[in-house]
Short mmCIF file of C-alpha atoms in Angstrom, two decimals:
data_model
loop_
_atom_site.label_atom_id
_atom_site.label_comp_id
_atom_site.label_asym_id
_atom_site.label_seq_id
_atom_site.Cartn_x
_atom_site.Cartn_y
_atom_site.Cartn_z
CA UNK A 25 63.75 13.51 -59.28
CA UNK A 26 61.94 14.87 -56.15
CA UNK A 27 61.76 12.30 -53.89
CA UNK A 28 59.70 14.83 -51.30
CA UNK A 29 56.64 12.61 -50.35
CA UNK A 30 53.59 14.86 -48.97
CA UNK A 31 52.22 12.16 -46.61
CA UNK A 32 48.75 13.22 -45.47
CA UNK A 33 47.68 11.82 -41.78
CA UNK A 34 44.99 10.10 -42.03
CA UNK A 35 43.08 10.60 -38.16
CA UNK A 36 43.14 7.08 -36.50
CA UNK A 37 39.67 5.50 -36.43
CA UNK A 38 38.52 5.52 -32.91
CA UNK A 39 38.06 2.34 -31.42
CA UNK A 40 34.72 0.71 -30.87
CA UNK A 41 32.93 1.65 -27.96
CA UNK A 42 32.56 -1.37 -25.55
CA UNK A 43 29.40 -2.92 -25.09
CA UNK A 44 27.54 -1.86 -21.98
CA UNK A 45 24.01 -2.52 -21.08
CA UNK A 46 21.39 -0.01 -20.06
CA UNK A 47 22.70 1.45 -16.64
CA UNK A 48 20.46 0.05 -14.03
CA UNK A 49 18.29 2.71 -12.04
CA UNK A 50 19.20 4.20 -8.78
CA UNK A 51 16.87 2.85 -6.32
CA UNK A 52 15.63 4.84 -3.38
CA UNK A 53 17.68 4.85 0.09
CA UNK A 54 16.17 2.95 3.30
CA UNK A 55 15.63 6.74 4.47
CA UNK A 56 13.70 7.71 1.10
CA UNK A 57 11.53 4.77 1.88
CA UNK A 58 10.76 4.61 5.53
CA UNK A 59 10.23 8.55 4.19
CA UNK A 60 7.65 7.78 1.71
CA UNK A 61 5.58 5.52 4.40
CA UNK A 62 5.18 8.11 7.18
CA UNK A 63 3.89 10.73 4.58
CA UNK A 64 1.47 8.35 3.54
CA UNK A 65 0.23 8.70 6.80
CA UNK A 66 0.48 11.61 7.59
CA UNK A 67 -0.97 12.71 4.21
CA UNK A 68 -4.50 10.62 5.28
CA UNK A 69 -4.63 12.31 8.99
CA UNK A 70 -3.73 15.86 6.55
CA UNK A 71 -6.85 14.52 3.94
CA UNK A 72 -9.08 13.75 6.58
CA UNK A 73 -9.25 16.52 8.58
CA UNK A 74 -9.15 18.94 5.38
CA UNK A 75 -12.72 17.30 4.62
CA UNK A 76 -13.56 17.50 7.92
CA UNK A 77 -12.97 21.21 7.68
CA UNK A 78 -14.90 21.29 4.42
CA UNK A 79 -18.06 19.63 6.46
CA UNK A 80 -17.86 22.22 9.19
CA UNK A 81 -17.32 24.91 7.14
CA UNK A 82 -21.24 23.55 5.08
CA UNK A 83 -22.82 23.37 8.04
CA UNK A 84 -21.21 26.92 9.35
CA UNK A 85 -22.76 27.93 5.78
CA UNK A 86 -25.97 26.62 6.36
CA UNK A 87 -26.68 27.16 9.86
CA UNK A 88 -24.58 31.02 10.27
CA UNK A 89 -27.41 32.57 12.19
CA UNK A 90 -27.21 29.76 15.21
CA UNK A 91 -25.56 30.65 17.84
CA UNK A 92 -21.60 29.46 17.81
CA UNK A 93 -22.42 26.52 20.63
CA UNK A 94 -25.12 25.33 18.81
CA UNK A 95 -23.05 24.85 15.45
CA UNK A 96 -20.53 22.65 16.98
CA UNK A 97 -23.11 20.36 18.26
CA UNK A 98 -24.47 20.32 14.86
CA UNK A 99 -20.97 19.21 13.36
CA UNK A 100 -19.99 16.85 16.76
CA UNK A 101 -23.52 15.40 15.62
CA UNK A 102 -23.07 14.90 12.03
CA UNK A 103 -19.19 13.78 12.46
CA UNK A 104 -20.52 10.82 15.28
CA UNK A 105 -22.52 9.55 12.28
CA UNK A 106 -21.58 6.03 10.87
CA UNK A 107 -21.93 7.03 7.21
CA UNK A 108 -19.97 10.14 7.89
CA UNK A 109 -17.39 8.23 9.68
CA UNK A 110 -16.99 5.38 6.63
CA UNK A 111 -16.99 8.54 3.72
CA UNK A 112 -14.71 10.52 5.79
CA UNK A 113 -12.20 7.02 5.75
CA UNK A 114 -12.83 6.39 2.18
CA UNK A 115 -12.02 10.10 1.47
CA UNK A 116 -9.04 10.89 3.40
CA UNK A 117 -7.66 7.28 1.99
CA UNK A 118 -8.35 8.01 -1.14
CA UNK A 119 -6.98 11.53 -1.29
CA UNK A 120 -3.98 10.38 0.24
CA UNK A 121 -3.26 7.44 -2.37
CA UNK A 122 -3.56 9.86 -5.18
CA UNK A 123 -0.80 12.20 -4.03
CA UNK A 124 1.67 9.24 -2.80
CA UNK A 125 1.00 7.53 -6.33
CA UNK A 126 1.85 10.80 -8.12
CA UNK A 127 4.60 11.38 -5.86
CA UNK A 128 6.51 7.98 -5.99
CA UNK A 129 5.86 7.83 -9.94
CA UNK A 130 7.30 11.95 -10.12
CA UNK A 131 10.84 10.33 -7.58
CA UNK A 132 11.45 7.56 -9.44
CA UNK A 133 10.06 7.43 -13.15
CA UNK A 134 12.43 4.63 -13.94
CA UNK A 135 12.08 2.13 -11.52
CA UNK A 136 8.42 2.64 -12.58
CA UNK A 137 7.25 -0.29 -15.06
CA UNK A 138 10.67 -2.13 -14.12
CA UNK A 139 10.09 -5.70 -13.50
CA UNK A 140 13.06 -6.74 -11.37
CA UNK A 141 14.33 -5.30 -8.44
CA UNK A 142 15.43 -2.09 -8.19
CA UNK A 143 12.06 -1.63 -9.77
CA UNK A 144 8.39 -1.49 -8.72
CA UNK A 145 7.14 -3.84 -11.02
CA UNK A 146 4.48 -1.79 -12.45
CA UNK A 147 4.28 -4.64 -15.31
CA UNK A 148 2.41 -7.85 -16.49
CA UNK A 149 4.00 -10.96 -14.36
CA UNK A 150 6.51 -12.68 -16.35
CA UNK A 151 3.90 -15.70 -16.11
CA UNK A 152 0.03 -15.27 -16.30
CA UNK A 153 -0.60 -17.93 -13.81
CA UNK A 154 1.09 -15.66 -11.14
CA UNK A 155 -2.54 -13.95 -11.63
CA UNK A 156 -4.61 -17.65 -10.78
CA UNK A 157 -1.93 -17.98 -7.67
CA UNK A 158 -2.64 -14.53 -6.35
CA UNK A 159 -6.41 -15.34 -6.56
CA UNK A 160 -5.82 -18.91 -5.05
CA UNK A 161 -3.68 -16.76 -2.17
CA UNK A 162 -5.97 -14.23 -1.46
CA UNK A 163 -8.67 -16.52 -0.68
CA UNK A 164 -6.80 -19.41 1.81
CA UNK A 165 -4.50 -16.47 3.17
CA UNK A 166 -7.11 -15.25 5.60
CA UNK A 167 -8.21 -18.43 6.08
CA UNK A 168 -4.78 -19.91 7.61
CA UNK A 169 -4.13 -16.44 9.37
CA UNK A 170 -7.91 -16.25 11.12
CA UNK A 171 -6.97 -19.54 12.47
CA UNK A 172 -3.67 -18.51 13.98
CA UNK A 173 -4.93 -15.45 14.85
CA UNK A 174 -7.51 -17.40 16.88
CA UNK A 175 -5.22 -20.41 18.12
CA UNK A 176 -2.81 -17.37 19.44
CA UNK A 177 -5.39 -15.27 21.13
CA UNK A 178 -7.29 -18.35 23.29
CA UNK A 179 -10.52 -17.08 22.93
CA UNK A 180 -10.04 -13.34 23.43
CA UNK A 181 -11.94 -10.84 21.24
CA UNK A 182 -10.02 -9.66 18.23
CA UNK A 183 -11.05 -6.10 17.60
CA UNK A 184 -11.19 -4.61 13.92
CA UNK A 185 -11.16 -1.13 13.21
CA UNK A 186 -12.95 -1.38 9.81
CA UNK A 187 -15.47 -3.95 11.72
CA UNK A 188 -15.98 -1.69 14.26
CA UNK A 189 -16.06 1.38 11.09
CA UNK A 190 -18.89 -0.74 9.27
CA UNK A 191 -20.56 -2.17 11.72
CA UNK A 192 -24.11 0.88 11.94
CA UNK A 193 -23.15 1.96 8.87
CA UNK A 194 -25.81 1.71 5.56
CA UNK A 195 -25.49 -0.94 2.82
CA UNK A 196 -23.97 1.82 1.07
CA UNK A 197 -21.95 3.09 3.31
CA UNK A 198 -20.65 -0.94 3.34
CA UNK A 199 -20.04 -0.90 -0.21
CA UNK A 200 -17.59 2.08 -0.48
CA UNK A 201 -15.86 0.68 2.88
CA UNK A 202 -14.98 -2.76 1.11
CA UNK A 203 -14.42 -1.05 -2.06
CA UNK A 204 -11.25 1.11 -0.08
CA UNK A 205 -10.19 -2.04 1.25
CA UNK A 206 -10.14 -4.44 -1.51
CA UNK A 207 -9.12 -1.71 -4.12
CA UNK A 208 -7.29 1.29 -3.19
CA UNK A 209 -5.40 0.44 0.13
CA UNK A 210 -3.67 -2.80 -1.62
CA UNK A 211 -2.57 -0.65 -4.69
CA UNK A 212 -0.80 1.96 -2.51
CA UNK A 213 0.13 -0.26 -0.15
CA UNK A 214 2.06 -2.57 -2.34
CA UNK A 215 3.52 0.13 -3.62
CA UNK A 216 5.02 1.08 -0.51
CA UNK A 217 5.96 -1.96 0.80
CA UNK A 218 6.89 -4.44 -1.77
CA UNK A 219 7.48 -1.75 -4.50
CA UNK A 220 10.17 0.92 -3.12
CA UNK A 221 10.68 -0.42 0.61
CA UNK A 222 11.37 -3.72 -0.15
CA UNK A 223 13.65 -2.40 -3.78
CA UNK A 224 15.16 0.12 -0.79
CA UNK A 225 16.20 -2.23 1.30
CA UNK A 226 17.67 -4.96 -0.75
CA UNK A 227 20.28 -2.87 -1.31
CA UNK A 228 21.88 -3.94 2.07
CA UNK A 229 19.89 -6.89 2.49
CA UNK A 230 19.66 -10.19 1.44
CA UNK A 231 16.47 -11.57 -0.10
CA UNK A 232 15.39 -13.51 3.04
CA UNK A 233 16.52 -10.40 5.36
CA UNK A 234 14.88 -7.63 3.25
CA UNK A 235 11.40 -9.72 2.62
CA UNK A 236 11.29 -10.32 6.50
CA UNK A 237 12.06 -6.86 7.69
CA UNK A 238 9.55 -5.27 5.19
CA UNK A 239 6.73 -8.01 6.47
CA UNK A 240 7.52 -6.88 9.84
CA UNK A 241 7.21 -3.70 9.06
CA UNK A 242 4.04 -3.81 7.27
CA UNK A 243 2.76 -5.96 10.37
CA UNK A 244 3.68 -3.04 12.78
CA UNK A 245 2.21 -0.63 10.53
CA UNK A 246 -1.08 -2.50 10.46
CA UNK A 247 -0.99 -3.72 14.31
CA UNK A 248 -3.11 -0.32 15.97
CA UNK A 249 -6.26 -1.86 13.55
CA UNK A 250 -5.95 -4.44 16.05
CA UNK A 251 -5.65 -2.33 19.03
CA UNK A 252 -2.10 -3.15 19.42
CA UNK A 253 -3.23 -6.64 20.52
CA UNK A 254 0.12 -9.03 19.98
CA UNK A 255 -1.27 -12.45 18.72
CA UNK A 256 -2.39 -10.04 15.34
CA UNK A 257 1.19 -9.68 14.69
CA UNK A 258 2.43 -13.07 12.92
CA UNK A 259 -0.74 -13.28 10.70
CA UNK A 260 0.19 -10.09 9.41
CA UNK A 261 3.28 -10.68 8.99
CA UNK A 262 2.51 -13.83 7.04
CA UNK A 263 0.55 -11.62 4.51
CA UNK A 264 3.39 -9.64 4.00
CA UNK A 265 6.17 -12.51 3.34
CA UNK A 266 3.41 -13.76 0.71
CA UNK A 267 2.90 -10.92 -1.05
CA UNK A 268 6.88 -10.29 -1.42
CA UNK A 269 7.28 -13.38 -2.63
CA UNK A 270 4.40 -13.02 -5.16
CA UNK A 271 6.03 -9.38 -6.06
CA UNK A 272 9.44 -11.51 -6.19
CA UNK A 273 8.66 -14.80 -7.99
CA UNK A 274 6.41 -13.32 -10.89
CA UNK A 275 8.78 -9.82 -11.59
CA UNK A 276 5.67 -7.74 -11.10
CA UNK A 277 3.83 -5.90 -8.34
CA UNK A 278 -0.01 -7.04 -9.53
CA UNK A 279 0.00 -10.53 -8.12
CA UNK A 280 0.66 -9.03 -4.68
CA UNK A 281 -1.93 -6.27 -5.24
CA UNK A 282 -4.59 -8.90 -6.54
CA UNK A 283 -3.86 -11.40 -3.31
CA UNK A 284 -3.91 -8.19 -1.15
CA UNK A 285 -7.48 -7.43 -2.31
CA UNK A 286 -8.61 -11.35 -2.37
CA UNK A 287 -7.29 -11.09 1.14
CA UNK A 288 -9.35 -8.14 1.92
CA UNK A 289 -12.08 -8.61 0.27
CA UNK A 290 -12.71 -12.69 1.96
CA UNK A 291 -12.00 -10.73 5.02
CA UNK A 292 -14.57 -8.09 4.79
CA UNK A 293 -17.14 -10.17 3.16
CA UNK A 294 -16.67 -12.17 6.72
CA UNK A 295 -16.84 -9.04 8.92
CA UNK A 296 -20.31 -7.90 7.33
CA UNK A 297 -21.82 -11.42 7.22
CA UNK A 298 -20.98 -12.06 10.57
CA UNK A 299 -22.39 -8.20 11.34
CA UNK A 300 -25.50 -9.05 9.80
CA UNK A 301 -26.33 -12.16 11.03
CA UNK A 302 -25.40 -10.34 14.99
CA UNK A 303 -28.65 -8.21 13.90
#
C-alpha cells in the first residue's frame, strides 16, 4: 500500500490588519503660517495698486489728447477723493481675500472642514449656542475694550484708520466700508489667525502659549490702524484671546468669525454715529 501522502500547502491566512484610525493631517509649519500672513498683505498693497492702475489707465483713455501734466492731476484728483479712497479699500481687500481663501483651501484641503486642531474648523460648532455666545461677544467685546482703550490712553485722541477712511465719504460709500469690515476682513482674518496660525503653532506650543502668541500677533498686525499708538495694543489683544477661545471651545472657526463681525460692526456703527452727529 502506498503510503506517499501528496500534502498540498495551504498559504497561511494573513493576519488581520490592526486597527488604526484615519491618519491625522499634517498641519502647516510656523514658517508656512507667518508665510501665509505677509502675502495677505502684500497681496492687498499688489490689489490695490493694480486698480489703481486700472483708474489711471480710464482716465489716460478718456482724457489722451491732454497734455501728460494735466492727466496726472486728473488721476492725483480723482485718487484724493473719499469715495475713491473707501472703493479702492474695499477692492484691494476684497481681491486679496479671494486669492488667500483659494490659496489656503488649494495648501491644505484636509485641514479644511476639520473641526479640531490641526484643522481650520470650516464646520458647524459642535454646540449651536456657540453661535448666541459669539453674538453676545461681539457686542460687549468693544464695549470692555473702548473702555480700556480709553482708561489706558488718559484722554488722548485714539486715531482710526477706517474712521478717518469714512469720515467725507457718501452714505454709500459708508455702506460698502462697514460691509468689508463686518464681512470679509473677519472671514479671512480668522482664517489666518485662529485657523492655520494658531493650528501652526500648537504644534510647539501649549494651548495657553499658542492662543497668546497668535493674539499678540494679530494685535501687532492691527496696531498701524491705530497709528502705532501703544494703549491700542491690549484691547486688541483681548479680541484675539476671545476669538481663539471661541475657535477652541466650540471646534469650529464661525463663532470667532461671527464675534469678529459683531465686534466690527458695534464698532463701526459707533464711528459713523459719532461722525454724523460731529456734522
Amino acid at each position: 500500500m502506498d503510503t506517499d501522502i501528496a500534502l498540498v500547502a495551504h498559504p497561511a491566512e494573513p493576519p488581520p490588519m490592526p486597527y488604526s484610525a484615519t491618519p491625522i493631517p499634517e498641519s502647516p509649519n510656523g514658517w508656512a503660517a507667518v508665510g501665509m500672513l505677509v502675502l495677505y498683505f502684500l497681496l492687498q498693497a499688489f490689489v490695490g495698486a493694480v486698480i489703481a492702475a486700472m483708474v489711471g489707465l480710464g482716465v489716460l483713455l478718456v482724457d489722451h489728447t491732454q497734455p501728460a501734466a494735466e492727466i496726472m492731476r486728473t488721476i492725483k484728483a480723482l485718487m484724493a477723493r473719499p469715495n475713491i479712497n473707501v472703493l479702492l479699500v474695499a477692492g484691494a481687500l476684497g481681491g486679496a481675500t479671494a486669492i488667500m481663501w483659494w490659496l489656503v483651501r488649494s495648501r491644505w484641503p484636509q485641514l479644511w472642514r476639520r473641526a479640531t486642531v490641526p484643522g481650520f474648523g470650516l464646520a458647524a460648532p459642535r454646540d449651536t449656542s456657540f453661535y448666541a455666545i459669539a453674538v453676545a461677544a461681539g457686542i460687549a467685546l468693544p464695549i470692555i475694550g473702548g473702555m480700556l482703550t480709553q482708561f489706558l490712553a488718559q484722554g488722548h485722541h485714539v486715531p482710526q484708520d477706517i474712521k478717518q477712511l469714512g469720515a467725507n465719504a457718501s452714505l454709500a460709500a459708508k455702506f460698502v466700508l462697514m460691509i468689508v469690515a463686518i464681512a470679509i476682513a473677519p472671514l479671512i482674518e480668522e482664517l489666518l489667525f485662529r485657523g492655520v496660525l494658531l493650528s501652526a503653532w500648537l504644534k510647539r506650543l501649549n494651548v495657553g502659549w499658542a492662543v497668546a502668541c497668535t493674539s499678540l500677533v494679530f494685535a501687532l498686525v492691527h496696531l498701524p490702524d491705530l497709528k502705532f499708538l501703544w494703549y491700542g495694543l491690549p484691547n486688541l489683544a483681548m479680541l484675539g484671546a476671545a476669538f481663539a477661545w471661541l475657535r477652541l471651545k466650540s471646534n469650529s472657526l464661525w463663532p470667532a468669525v461671527i464675534a469678529h463681525g459683531m465686534n466690527n460692526l458695534v464698532t463701526t456703527v459707533a464711528w459713523f454715529f459719532t461722525m454724523q452727529s460731529a456734522t
